[in-house]
Tab-separated table of C-alpha atoms in Angstrom:
chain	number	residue	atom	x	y	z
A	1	UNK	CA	43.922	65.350	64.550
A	2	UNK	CA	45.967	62.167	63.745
A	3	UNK	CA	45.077	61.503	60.357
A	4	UNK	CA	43.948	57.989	61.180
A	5	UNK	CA	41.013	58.969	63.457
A	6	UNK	CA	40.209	61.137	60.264
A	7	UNK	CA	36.605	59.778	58.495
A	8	UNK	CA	36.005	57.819	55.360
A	9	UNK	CA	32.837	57.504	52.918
A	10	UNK	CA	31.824	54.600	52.550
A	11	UNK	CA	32.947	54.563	49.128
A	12	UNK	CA	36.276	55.319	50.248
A	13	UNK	CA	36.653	52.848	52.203
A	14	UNK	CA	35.570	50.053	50.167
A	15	UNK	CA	37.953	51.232	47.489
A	16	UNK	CA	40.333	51.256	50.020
A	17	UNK	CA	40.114	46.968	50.581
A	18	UNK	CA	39.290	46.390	47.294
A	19	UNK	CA	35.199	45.482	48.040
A	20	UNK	CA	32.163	46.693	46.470
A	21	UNK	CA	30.606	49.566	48.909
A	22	UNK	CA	26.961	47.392	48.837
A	23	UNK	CA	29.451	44.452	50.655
A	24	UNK	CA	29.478	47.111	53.352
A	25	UNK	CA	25.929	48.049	53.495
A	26	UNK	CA	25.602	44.477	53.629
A	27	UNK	CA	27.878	43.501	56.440
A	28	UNK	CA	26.274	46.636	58.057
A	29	UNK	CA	22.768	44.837	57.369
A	30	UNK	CA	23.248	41.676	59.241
A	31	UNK	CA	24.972	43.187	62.278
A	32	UNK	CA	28.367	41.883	60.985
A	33	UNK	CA	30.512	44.958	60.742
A	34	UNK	CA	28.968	48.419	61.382
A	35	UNK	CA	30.212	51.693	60.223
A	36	UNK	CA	31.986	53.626	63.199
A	37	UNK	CA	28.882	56.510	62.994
A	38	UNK	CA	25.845	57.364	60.872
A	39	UNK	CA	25.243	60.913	59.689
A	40	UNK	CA	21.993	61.664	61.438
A	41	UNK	CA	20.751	63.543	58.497
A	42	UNK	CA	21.594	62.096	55.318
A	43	UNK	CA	22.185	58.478	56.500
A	44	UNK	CA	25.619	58.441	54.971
A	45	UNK	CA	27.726	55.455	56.598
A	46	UNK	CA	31.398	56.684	57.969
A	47	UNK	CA	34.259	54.017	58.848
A	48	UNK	CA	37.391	54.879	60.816
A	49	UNK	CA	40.993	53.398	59.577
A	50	UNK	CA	41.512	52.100	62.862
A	51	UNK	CA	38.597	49.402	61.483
A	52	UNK	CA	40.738	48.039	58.446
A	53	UNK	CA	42.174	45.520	60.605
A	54	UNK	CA	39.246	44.305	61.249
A	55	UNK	CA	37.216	44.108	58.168
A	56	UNK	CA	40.454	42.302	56.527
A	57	UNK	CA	40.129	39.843	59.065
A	58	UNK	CA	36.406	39.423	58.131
A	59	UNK	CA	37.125	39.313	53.833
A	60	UNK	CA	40.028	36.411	54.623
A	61	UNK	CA	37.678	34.359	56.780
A	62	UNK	CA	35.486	35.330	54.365
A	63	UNK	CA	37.707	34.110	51.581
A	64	UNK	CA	38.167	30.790	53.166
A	65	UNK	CA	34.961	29.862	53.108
A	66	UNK	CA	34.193	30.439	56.905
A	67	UNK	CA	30.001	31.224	57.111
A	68	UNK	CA	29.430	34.548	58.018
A	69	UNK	CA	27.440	32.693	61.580
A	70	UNK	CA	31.200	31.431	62.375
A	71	UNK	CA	32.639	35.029	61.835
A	72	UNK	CA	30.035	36.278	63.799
A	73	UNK	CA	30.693	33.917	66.660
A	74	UNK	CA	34.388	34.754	66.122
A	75	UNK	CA	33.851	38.452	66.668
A	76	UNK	CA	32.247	38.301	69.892
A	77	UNK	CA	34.776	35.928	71.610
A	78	UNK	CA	37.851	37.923	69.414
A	79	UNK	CA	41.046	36.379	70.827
A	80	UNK	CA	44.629	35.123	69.439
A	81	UNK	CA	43.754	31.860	70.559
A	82	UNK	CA	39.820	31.747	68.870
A	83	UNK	CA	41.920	32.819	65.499
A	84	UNK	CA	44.719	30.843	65.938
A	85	UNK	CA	42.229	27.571	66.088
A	86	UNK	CA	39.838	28.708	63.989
A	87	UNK	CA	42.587	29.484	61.012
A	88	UNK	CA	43.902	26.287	61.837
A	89	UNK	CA	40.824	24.116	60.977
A	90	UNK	CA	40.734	26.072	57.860
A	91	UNK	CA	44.377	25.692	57.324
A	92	UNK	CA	43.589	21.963	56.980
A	93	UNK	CA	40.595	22.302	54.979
A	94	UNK	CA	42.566	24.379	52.974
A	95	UNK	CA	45.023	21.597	52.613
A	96	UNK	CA	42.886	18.884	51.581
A	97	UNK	CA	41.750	21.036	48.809
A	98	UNK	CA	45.036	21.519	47.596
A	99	UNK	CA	46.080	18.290	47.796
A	100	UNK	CA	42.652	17.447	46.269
A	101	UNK	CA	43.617	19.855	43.238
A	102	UNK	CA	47.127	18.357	42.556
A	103	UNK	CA	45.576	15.234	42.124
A	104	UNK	CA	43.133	16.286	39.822
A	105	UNK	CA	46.242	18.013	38.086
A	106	UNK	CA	48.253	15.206	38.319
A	107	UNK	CA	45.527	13.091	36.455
A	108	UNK	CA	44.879	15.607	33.688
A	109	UNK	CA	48.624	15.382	32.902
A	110	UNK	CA	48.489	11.711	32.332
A	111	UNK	CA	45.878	11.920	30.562
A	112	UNK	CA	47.176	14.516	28.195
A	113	UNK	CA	49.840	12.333	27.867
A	114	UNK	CA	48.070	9.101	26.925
A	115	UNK	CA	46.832	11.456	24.400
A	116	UNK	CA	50.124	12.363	22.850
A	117	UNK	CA	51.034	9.098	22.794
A	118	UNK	CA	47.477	8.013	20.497
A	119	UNK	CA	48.374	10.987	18.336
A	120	UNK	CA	52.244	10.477	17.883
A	121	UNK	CA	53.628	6.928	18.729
A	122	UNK	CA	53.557	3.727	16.306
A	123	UNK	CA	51.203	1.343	18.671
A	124	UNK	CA	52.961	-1.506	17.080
A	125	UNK	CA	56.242	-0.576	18.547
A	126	UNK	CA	58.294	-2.345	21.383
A	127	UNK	CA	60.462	0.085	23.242
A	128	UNK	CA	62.631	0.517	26.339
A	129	UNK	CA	61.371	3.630	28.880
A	130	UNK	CA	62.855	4.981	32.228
A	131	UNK	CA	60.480	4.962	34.889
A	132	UNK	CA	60.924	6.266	38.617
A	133	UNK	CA	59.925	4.176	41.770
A	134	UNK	CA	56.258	5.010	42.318
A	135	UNK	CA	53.831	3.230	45.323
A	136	UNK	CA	51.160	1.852	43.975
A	137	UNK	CA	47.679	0.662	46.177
A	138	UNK	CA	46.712	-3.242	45.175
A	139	UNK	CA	44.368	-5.684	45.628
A	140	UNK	CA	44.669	-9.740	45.404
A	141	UNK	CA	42.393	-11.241	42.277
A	142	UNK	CA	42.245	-14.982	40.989
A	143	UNK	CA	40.406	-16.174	37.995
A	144	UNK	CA	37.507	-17.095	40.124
A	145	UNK	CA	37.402	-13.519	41.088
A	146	UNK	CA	34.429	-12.125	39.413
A	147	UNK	CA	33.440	-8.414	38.440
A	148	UNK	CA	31.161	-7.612	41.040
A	149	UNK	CA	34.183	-8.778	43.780
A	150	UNK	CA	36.421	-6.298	42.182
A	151	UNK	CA	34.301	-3.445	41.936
A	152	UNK	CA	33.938	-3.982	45.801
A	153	UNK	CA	37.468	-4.143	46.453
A	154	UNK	CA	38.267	-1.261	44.087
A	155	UNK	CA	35.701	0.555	46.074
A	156	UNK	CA	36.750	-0.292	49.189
A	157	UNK	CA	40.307	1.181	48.540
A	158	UNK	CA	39.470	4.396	46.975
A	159	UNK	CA	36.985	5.332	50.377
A	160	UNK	CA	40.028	4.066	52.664
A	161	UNK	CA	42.708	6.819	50.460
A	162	UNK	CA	40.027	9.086	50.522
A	163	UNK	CA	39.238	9.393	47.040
A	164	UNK	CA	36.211	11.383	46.045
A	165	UNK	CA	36.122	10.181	42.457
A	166	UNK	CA	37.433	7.940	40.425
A	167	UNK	CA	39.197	9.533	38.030
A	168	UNK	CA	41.734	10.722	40.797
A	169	UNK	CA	43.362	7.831	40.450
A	170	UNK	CA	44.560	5.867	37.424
A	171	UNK	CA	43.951	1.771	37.590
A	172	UNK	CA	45.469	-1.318	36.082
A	173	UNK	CA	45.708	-5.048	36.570
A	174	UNK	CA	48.796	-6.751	37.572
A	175	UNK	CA	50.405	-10.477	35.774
A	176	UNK	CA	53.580	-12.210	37.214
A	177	UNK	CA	56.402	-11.986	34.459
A	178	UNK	CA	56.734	-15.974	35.612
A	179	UNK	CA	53.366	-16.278	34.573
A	180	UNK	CA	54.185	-15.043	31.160
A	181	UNK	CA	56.908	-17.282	30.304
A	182	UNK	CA	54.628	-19.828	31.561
A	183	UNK	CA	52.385	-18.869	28.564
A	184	UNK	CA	49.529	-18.242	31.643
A	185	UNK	CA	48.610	-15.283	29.646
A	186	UNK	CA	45.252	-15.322	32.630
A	187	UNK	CA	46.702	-15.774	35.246
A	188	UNK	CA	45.893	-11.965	37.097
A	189	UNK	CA	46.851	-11.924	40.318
A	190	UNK	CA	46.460	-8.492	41.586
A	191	UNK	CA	44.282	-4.497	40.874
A	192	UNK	CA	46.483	-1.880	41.208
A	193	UNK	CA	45.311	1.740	42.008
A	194	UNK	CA	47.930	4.059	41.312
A	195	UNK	CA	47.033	7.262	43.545
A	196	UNK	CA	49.028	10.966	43.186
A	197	UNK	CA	51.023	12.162	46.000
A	198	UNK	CA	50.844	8.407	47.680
A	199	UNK	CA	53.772	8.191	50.444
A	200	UNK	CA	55.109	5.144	50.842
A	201	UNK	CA	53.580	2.936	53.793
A	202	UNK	CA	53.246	-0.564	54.757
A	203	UNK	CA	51.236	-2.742	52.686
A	204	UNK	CA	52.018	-0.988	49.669
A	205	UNK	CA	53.289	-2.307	46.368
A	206	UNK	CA	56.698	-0.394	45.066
A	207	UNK	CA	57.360	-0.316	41.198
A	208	UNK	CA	60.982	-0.555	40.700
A	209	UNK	CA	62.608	2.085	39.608
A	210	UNK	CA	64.828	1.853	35.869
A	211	UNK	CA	64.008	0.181	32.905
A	212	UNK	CA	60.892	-0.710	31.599
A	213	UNK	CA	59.138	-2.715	28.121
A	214	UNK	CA	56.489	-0.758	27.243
A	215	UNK	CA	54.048	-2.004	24.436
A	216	UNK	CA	50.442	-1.355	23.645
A	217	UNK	CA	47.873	-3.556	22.210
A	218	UNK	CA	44.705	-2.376	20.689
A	219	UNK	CA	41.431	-4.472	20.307
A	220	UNK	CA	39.740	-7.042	22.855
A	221	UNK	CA	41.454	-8.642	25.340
A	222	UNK	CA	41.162	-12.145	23.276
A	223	UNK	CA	44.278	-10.679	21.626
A	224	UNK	CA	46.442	-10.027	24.631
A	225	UNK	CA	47.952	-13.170	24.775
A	226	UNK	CA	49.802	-12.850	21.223
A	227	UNK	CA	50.810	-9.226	21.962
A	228	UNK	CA	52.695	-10.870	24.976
A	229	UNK	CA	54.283	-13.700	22.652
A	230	UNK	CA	55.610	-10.681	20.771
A	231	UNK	CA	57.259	-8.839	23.677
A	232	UNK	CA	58.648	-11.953	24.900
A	233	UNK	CA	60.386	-12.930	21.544
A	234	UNK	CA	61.738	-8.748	21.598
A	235	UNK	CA	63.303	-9.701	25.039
A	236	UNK	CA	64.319	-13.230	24.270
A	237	UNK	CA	66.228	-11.806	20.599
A	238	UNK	CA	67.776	-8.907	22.958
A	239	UNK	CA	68.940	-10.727	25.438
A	240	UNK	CA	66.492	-9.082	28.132
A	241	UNK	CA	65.675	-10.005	31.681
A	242	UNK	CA	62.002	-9.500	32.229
A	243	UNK	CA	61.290	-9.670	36.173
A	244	UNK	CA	58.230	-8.487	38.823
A	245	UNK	CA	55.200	-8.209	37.406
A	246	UNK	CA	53.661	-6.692	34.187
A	247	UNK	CA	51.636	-3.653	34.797
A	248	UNK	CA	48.691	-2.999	32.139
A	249	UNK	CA	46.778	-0.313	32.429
A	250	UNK	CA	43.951	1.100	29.931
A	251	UNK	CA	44.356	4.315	27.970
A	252	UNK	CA	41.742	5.537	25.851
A	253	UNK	CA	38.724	4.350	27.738
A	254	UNK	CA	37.376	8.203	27.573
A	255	UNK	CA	37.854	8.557	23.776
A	256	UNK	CA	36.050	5.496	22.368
A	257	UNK	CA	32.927	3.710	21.726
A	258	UNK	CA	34.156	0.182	20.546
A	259	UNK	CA	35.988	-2.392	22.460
A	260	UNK	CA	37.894	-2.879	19.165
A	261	UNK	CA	39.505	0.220	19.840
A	262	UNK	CA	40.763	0.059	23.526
A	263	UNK	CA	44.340	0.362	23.871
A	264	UNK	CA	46.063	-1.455	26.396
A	265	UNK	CA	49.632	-0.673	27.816
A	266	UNK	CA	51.691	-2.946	28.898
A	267	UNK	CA	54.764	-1.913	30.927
A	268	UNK	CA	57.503	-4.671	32.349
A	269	UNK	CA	60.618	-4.030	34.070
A	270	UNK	CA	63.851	-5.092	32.535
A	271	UNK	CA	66.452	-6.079	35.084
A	272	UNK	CA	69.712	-4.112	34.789
């Protein structure tokens, strides 16, 4: 007798995929996958080899999150082409929970980040950072903007990039460098939304990549407008080109309780 058309316990063959043997009694239960016979007198359930391929097939739909009603439905219509599409839909769920997962990654890492920077770097300083090229999502603000309108158009974004919450995404406001040196230290013009794994598209805003003046300031926004006197001066007594826009973004709005401690940075590209 070919040793595959040779009978396992169940016990056997559970160990044998790596499954609990109740999974079997339970698949066996609710007519999913039946042992090939019964003993008629002790009860004892018996599975052939020749079944593994089909039980794997079951645990990996199984793994994916398929409902046991789908792999059901699956098994009585079994074909290459019923797999093929119904691995692909799963393929692409799979994929948007991937990409989901890097973003949340992605954000955790900044985070972190803006951490080390609380714990280790003099917020006073003035300094001069490489940045890459990164796309950012924005949306057009004026003074007469007012909260409510920017909550809206922050919302309205983050459902059209498909972002299920909010802290998948990192967000800043946007000043004109000419605005600066026009000591229009108000004069906002743009949100930006700076998304993970964004590929470039039309419409989109594109940091430049290079040099940077990065500064922080710490307290109420009151103060802002003195910070950027100071960075100004730095660039002015260096001899550096500000240009673009300045990007501020907050960075310790999770670990405080008092406006008095929010820390601001401030990042401006110097042109090379």
């Amino acid at each position: 007798m070919n040793k595959k058309d040779k009978l396992l316990t169940i016990g056997q063959f559970a160990a044998m995929h790596g499954i609990n043997k109740k999974t079997l009694m339970w698949y066996d239960e609710i007519g999913l996958f039946h042992p090939v016979s019964i003993h008629p007198e002790n009860g004892y359930r018996c599975y052939s080899y020749r079944q593994s391929p089909v039980l794997e097939t079951i645990l990996l739909l199984r793994e994916l999150d398929v409902s046991v009603r789908e792999i059901q439905a699956f098994l009585q219509n079994r074909s290459a082409d019923s797999l093929k599409n119904l691995l692909e839909e799963k393929i692409g769920a799979l994929d948007l929970q991937i990409s989901h997962l890097q973003a949340v990654r992605t954000t955790l890492c900044t985070h972190r980040r803006n951490m080390e920077t609380l714990l280790t770097m003099d917020l006073s300083e003035i300094s001069i950072i490489e940045k890459e090229a990164r796309c950012l999502v924005t949306v057009d603000v004026t003074r007469e903007t007012s909260f409510e309108e920017e909550v809206e158009l922050i919302t309205a974004e983050t459902e059209k990039y498909h972002l299920g919450r909010l802290h998948e995404a990192s967000y800043g406001s946007m000043i004109p460098v000419a605005s600066l040196q026009d000591c229009r230290f108000d004069d906002y013009c743009k949100l930006f939304i700076e998304i993970p794994f964004l590929h470039y598209e039309a419409g989109l805003h594109i940091t430049p990549g290079g040099k940077y003046l990065r500064a922080f300031h710490k307290g109420t926004w009151d103060g802002i407008p003195d910070r950027y006197r100071e960075i100004l001066a730095y660039a002015k007594e260096r001899h550096l080109t500000l240009h673009g826009f300045s990007y501020e973004m907050g960075i310790n709005e999770n670990v405080i309780d008092r406006i008095e401690d929010y820390i601001v940075q401030i990042e401006i590209p110097v042109l090379e």
